[in-house]
Tab-separated table of C-alpha atoms in Angstrom:
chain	number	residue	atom	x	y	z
N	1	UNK	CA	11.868	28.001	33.582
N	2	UNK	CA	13.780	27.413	36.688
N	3	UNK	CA	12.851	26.755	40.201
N	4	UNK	CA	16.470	25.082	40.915
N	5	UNK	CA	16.609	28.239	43.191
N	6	UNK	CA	13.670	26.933	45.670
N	7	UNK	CA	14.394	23.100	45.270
N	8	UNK	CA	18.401	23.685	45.565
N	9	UNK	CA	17.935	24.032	49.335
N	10	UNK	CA	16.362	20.728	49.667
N	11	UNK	CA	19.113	18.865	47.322
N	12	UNK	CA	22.017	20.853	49.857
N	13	UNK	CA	19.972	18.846	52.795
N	14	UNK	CA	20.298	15.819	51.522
N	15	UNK	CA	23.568	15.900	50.383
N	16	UNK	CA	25.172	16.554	53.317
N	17	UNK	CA	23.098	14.100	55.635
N	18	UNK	CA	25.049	11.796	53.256
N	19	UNK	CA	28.329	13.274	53.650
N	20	UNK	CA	30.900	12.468	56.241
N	21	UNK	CA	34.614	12.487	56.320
N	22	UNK	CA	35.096	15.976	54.286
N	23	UNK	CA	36.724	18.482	56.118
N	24	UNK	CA	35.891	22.326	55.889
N	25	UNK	CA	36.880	24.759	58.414
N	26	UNK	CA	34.365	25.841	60.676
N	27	UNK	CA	32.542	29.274	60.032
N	28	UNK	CA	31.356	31.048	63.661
N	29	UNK	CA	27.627	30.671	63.219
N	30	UNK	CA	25.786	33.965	63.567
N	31	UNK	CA	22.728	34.571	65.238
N	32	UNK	CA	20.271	37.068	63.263
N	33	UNK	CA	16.513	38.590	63.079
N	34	UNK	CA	14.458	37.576	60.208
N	35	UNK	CA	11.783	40.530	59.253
N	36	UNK	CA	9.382	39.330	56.552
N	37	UNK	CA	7.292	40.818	53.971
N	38	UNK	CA	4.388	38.099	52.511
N	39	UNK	CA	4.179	39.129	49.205
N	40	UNK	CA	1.573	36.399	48.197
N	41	UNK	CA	-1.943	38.119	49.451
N	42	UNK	CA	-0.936	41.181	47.503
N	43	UNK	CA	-0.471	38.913	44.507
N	44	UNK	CA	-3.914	37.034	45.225
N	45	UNK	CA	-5.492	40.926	45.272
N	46	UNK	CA	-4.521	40.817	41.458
N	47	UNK	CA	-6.510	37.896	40.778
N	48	UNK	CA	-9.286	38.250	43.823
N	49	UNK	CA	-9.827	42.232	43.940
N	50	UNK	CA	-12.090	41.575	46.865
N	51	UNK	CA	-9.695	40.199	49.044
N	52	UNK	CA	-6.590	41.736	50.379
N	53	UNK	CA	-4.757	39.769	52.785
N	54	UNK	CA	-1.126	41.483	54.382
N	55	UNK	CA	1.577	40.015	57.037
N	56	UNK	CA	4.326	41.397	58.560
N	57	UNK	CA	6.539	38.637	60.287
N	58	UNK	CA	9.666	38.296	62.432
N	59	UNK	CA	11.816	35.755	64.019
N	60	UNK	CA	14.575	35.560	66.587
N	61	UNK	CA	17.173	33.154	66.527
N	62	UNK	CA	17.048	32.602	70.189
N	63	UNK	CA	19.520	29.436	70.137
N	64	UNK	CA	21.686	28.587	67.164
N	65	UNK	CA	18.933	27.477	64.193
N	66	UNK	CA	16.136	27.958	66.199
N	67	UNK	CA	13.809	30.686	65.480
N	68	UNK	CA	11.058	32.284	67.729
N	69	UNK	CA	8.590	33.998	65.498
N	70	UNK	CA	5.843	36.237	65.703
N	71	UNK	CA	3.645	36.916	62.058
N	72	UNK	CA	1.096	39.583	62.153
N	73	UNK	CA	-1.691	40.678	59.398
N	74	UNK	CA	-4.675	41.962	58.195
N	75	UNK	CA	-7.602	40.819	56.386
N	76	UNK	CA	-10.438	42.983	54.181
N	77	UNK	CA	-13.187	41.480	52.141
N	78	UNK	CA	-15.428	44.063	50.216
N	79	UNK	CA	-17.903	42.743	47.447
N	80	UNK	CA	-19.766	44.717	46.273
N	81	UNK	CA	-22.237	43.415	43.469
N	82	UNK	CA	-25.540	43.623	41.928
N	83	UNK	CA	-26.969	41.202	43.979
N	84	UNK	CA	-25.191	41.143	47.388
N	85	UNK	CA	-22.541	43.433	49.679
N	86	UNK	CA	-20.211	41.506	51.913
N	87	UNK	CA	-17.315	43.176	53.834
N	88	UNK	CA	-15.367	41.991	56.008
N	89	UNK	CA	-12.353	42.949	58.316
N	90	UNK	CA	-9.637	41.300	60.751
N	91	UNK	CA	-6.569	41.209	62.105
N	92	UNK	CA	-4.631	38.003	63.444
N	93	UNK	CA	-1.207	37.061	65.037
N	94	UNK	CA	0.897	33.591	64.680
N	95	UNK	CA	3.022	32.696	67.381
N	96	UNK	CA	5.384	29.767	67.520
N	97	UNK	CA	9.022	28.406	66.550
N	98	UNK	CA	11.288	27.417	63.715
N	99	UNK	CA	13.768	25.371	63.355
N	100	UNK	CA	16.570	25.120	60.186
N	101	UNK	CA	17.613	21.832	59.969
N	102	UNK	CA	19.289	23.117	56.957
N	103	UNK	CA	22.393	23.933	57.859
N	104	UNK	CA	25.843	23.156	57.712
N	105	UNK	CA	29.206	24.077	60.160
N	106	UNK	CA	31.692	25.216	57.080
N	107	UNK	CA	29.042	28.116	56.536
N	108	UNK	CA	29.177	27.675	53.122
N	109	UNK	CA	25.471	28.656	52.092
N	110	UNK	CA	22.781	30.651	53.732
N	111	UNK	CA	19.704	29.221	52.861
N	112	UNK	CA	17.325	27.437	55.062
N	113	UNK	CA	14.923	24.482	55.487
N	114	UNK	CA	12.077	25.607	57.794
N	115	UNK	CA	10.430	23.400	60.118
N	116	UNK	CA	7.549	25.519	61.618
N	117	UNK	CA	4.750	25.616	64.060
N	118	UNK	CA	2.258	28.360	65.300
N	119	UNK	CA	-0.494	28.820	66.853
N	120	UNK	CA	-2.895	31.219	65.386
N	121	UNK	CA	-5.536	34.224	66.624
N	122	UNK	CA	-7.578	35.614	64.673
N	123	UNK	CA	-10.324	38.397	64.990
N	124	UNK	CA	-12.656	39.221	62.098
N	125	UNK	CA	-15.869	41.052	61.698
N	126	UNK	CA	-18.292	40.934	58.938
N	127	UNK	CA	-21.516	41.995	57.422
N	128	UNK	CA	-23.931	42.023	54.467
N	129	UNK	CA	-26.109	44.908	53.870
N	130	UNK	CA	-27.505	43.557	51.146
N	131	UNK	CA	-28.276	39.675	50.299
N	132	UNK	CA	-30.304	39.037	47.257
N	133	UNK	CA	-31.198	35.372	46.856
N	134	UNK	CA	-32.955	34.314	43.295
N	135	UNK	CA	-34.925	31.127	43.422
N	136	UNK	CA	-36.130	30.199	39.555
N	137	UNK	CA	-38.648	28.287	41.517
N	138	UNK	CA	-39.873	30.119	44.574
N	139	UNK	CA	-38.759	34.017	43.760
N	140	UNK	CA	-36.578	36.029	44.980
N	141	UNK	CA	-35.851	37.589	48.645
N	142	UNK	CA	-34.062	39.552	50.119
N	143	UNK	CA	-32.691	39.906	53.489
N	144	UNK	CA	-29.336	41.282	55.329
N	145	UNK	CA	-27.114	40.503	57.893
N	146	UNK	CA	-25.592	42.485	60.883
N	147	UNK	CA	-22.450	43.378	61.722
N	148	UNK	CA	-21.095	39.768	63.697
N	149	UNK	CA	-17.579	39.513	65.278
N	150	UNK	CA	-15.545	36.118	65.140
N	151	UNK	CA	-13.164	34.799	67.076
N	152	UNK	CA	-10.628	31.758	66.163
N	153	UNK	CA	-7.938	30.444	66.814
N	154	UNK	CA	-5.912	27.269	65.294
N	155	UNK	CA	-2.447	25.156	65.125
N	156	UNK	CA	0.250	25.237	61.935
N	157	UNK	CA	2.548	22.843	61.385
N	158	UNK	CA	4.447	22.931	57.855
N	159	UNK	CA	7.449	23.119	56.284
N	160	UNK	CA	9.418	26.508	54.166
N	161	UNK	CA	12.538	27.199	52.267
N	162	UNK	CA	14.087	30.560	52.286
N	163	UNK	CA	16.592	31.068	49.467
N	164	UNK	CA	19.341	33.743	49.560
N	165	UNK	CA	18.560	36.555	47.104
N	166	UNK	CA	21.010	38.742	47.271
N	167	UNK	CA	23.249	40.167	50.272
N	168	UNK	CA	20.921	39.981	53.656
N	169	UNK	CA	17.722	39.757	51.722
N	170	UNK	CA	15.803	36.472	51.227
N	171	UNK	CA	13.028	35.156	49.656
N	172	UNK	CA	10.987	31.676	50.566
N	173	UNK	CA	7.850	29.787	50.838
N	174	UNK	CA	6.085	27.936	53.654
N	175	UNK	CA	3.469	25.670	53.249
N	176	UNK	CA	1.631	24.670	56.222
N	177	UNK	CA	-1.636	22.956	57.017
N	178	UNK	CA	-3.616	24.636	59.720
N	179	UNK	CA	-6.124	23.007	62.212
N	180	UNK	CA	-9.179	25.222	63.561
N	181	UNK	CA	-9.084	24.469	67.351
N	182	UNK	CA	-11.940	27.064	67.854
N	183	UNK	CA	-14.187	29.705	66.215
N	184	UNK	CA	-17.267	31.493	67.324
N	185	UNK	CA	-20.152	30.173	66.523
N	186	UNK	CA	-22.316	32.908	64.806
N	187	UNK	CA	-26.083	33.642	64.813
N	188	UNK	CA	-26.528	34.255	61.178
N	189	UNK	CA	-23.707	32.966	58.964
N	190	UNK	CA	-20.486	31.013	59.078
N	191	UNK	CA	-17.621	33.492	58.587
N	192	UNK	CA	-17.010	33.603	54.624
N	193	UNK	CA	-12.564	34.186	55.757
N	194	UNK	CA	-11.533	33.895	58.803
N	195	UNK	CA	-8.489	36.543	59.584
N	196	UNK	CA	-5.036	34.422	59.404
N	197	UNK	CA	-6.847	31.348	58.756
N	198	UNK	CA	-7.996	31.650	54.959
N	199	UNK	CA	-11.100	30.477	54.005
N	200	UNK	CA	-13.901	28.953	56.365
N	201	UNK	CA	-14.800	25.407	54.312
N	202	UNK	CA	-13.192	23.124	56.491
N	203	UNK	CA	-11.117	22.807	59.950
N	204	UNK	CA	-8.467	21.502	58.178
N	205	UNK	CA	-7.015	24.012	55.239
N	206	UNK	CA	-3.858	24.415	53.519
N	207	UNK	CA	-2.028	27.637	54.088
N	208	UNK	CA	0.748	28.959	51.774
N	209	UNK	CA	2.700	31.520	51.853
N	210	UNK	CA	5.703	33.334	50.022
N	211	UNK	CA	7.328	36.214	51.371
N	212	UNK	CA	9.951	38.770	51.336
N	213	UNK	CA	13.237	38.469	54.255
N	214	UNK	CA	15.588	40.675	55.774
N	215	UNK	CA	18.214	39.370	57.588
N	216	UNK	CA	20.177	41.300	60.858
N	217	UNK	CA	22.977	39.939	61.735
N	218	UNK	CA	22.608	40.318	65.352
N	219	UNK	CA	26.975	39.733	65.834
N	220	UNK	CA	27.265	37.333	67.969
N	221	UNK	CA	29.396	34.047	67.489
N	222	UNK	CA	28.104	31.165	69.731
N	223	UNK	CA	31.166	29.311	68.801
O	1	UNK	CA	22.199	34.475	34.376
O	2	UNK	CA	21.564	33.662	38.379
O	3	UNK	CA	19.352	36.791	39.152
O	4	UNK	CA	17.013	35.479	36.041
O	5	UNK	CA	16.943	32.101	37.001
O	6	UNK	CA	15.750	33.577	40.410
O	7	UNK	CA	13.026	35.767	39.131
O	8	UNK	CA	12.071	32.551	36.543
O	9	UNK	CA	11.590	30.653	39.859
O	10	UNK	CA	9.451	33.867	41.656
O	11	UNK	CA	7.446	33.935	38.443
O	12	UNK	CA	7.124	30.563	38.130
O	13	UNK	CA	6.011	29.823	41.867
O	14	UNK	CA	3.348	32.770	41.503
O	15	UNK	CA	2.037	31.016	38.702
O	16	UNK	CA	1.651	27.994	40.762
O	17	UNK	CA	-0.387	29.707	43.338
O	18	UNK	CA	-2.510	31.568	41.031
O	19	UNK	CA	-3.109	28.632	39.321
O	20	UNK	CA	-4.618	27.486	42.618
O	21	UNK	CA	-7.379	29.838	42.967
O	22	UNK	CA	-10.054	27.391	42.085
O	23	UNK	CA	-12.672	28.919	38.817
O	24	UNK	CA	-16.019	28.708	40.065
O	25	UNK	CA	-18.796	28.600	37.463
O	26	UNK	CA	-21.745	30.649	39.178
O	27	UNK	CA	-24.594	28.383	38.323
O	28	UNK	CA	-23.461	25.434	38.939
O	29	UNK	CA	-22.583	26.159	43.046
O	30	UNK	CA	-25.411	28.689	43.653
O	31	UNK	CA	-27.992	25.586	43.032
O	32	UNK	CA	-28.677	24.059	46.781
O	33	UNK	CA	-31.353	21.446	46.136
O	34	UNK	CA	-33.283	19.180	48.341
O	35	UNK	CA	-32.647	15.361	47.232
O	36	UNK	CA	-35.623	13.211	47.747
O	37	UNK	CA	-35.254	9.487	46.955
O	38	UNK	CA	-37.297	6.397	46.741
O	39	UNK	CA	-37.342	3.297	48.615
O	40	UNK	CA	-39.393	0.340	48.783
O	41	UNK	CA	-41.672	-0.227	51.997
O	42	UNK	CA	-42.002	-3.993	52.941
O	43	UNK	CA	-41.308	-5.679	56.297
O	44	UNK	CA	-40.996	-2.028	57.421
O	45	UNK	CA	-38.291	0.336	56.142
O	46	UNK	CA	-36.278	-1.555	52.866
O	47	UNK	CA	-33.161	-0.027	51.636
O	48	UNK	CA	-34.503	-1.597	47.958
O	49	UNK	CA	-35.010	1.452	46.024
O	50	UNK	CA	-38.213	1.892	44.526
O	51	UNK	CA	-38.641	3.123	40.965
O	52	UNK	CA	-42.010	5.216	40.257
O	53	UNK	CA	-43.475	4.497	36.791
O	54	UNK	CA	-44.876	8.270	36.253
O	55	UNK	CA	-44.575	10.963	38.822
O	56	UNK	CA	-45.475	15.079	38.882
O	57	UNK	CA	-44.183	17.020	41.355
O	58	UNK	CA	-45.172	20.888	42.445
O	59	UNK	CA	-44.593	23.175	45.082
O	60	UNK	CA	-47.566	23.938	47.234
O	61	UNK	CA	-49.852	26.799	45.932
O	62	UNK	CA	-47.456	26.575	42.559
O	63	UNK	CA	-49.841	24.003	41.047
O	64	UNK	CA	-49.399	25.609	37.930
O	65	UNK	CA	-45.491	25.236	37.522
O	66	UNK	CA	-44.532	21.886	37.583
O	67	UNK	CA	-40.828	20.912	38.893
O	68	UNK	CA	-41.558	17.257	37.306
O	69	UNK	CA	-44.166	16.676	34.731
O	70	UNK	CA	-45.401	12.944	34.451
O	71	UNK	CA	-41.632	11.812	34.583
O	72	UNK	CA	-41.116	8.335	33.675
O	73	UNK	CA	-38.705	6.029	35.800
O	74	UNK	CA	-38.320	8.036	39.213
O	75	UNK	CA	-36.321	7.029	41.820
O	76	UNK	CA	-34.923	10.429	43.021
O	77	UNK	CA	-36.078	13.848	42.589
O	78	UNK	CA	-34.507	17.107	43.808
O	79	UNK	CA	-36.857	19.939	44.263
O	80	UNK	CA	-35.653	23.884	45.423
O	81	UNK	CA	-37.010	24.532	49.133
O	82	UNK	CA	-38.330	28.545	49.561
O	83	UNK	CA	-35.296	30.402	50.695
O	84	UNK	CA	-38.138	33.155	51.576
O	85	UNK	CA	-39.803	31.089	53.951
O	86	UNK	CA	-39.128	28.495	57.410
O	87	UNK	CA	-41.254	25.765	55.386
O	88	UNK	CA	-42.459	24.699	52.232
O	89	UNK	CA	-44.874	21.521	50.764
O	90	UNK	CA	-44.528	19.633	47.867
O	91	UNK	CA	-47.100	17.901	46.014
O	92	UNK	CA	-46.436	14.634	44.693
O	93	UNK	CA	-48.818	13.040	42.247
O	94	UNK	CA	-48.233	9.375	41.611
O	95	UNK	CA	-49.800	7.165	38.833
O	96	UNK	CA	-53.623	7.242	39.017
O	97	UNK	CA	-53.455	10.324	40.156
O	98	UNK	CA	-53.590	10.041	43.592
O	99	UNK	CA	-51.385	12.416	45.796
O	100	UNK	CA	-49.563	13.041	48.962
O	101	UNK	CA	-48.032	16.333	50.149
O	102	UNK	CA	-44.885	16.371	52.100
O	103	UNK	CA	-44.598	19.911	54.373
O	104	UNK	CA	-41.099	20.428	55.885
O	105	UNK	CA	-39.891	22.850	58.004
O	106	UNK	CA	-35.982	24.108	58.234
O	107	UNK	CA	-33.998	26.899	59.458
O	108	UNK	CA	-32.262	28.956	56.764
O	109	UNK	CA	-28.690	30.347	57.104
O	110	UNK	CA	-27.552	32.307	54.312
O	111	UNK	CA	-23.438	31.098	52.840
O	112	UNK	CA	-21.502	33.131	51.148
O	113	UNK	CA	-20.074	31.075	47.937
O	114	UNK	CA	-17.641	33.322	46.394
O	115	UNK	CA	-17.154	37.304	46.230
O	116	UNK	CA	-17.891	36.612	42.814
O	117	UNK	CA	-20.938	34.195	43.066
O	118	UNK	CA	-22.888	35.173	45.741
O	119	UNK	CA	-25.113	34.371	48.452
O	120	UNK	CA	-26.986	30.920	48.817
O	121	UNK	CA	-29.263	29.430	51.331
O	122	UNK	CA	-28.111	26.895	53.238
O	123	UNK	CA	-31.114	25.411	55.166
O	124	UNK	CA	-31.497	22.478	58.203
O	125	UNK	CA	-34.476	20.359	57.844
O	126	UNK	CA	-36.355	20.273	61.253
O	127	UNK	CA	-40.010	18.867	61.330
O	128	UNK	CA	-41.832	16.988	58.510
O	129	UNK	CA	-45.505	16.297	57.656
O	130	UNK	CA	-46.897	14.186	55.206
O	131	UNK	CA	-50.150	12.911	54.029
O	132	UNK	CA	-50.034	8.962	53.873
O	133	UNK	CA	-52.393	8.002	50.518
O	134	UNK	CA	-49.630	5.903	48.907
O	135	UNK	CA	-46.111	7.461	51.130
O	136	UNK	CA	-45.682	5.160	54.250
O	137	UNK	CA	-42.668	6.617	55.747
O	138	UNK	CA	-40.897	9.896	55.355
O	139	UNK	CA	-37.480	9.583	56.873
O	140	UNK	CA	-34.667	12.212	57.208
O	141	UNK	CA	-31.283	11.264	55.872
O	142	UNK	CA	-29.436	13.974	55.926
O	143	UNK	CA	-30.874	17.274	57.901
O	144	UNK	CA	-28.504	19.379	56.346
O	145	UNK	CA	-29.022	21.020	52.964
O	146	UNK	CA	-25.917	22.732	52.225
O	147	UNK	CA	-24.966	21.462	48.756
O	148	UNK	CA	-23.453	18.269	49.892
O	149	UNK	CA	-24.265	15.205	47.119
O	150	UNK	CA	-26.428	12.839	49.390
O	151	UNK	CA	-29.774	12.184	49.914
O	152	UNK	CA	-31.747	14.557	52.668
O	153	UNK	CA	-35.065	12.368	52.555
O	154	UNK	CA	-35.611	8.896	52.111
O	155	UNK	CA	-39.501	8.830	51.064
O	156	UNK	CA	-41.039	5.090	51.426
O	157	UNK	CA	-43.160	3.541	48.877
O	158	UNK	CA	-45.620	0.159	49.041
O	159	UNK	CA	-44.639	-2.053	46.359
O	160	UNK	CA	-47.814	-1.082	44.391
O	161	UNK	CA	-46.831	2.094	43.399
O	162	UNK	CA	-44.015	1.413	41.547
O	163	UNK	CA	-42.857	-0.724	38.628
């Protein structure tokens, strides 16, 4: 087993914060779009056939090694079991910026060291038809709840590596901690997932995320 | 040798975040109960926790199930309140039989667990009643039932009535 791939990035970064003196001749740096494909809530649908969880992201490089970036997704939860149905729905969009602070003027690698923030929106509706509570004690009732809409939205800060797979395509990770700033407060039960955010157990969760990248050139030397 | 390394490191990473899908074992997070514990009542309220030599315990109008049976050495019970219902009353029967019922009244919210486990009922205590033949003081700890580890109810005891 290797991960040298995804930890390689990090070992380039601190290498050359060490370096000094060596001469390489300067590469033009090239601006570029970033499309992403998160490939990590399709892989949680193997495990959690419930929960399906897409994103589609991109990011401009609006000023060398800084990013504007836009992610956008859905979210559908549908259990359906002997004793309760849940479903749920969403859809939610991250705005905010990266920075690489991984790189280097010679231009002799491609891969990146994220630094990232967003801010988060997310929209998600959800029901239960069908709630069937067992007491050993008291019995059993049931009871349902109606169709309740949710709005949140939160901060991400966090960090991500993108590694070069092959040609203009890319593959990385970010992990970044999220911060509910605000979620509506429902009349019958706290949202189960909120859309973007992940689960609903805590203001502060842990989001993670591993995803597919295209890279366009977009041509034009700044130096 | 590179593009294997690579998918070694995909494979690898999945792994990692599979691995972090917590297992969940049904029973154990679909139990919600109300925590009850003893306390000594002298010079007013007493933090000193009071140990009950025998105590029986049963839901009102479930006289005939017993949640604790002439338990020896009580000093904290947990009893299941009616997810059916806004209130419920315990009866608690202390040594020489005499007994006090304790009626409390909560909102329910139902909580979604898991996809896989379920529904529970989370509940917030509001209003309590008690009769006073050996419990001085009924005090709310905690008003919020929702699986967390601490006490909800502090019930306090005369000296008496325990060891």
């Amino acid at each position: 087993m290797n991960i040298s791939r995804f930890i390689y990035p990090l070992l380039i970064l601190i290498s050359s914060l060490g370096a000094s003196g060596e001469e390489s001749p300067e590469i033009p740096h090239i601006r570029q779009i970033l499309l992403g494909l998160e490939v990590s809530g399709p892989g949680a649908y193997l495990l959690e056939p419930e929960v399906f969880t897409g994103q589609l992201s991109a990011a401009y490089e609006f000023r060398d090694h800084w990013f504007v970036a836009a992610e956008g997704g859905v979210l559908e939860v549908l259990a359906d079991k002997a004793d309760h149905r849940y479903q749920a729905s969403g859809l939610f969009l991250r705005l905010g910026s990266d920075l690489n602070i991984l790189f280097r003027p010679d231009g002799r690698h491609r891969d990146k060291v994220i630094l990232s923030a967003r801010y988060g929106l997310g929209y998600t509706r959800q029901e239960a038809p069908y709630i069937r509570i067992v007491d050993p004690y008291w019995g059993t009732v049931e009871t349902e709840i109606q169709p309740e809409s949710i709005w949140a939205h939160w901060l991400e800060v966090g960090l991500g590596l993108q590694a070069q797979l092959a040609g203009n395509v890319y593959i990385g990770w970010a992990l970044r901690p999220r911060l509910m700033l605000y979620q509506t407060q429902t009349q019958s039960m706290q949202a189960y997932r909120i859309s973007g955010f992940g689960r609903n157990t805590s203001s502060l969760t842990l989001g993670f995320q591993y995803s597919l990248y295209y890279r366009i050139p977009l041509g034009s030397q700044s130096r | 040798m590179a593009p294997l390394k690579r998918l070694a490191g995909i494979l690898l990473l999945l792994f990692f975040a599979m691995a972090c899908v917590e297992d969940e074992v049904c029973e154990e997070v679909t139990a919600n109960p109300l925590r009850m514990g003893f306390y000594l009542f002298q010079n007013g309220q007493d933090e000193t926790g009071a140990v009950i030599d025998s105590l029986s315990l049963y839901g009102l109008g479930r006289q005939d199930s017993l949640i604790y049976n002439n338990r020896r050495g009580v000093s904290r019970v947990e009893v299941p309140l009616d997810p059916s219902a806004d209130a419920c009353g315990f009866v608690l029967v202390f040594p020489a039989g005499t007994t006090d019922t304790l009626f409390i009244h909560y909102d329910r919210e139902p909580h979604l667990v898991s996809v896989e486990c379920g529904f529970i009922m989370h509940y917030v205590i509001r209003e309590l009643s008690f009769s006073q033949s050996v419990i001085q003081q009924v005090v709310v700890h905690d008003d919020q039932v929702i699986k967390n580890p601490d006490e909800h109810l502090k019930i306090y005891l005369p000296p008496a009535d325990t060891d």
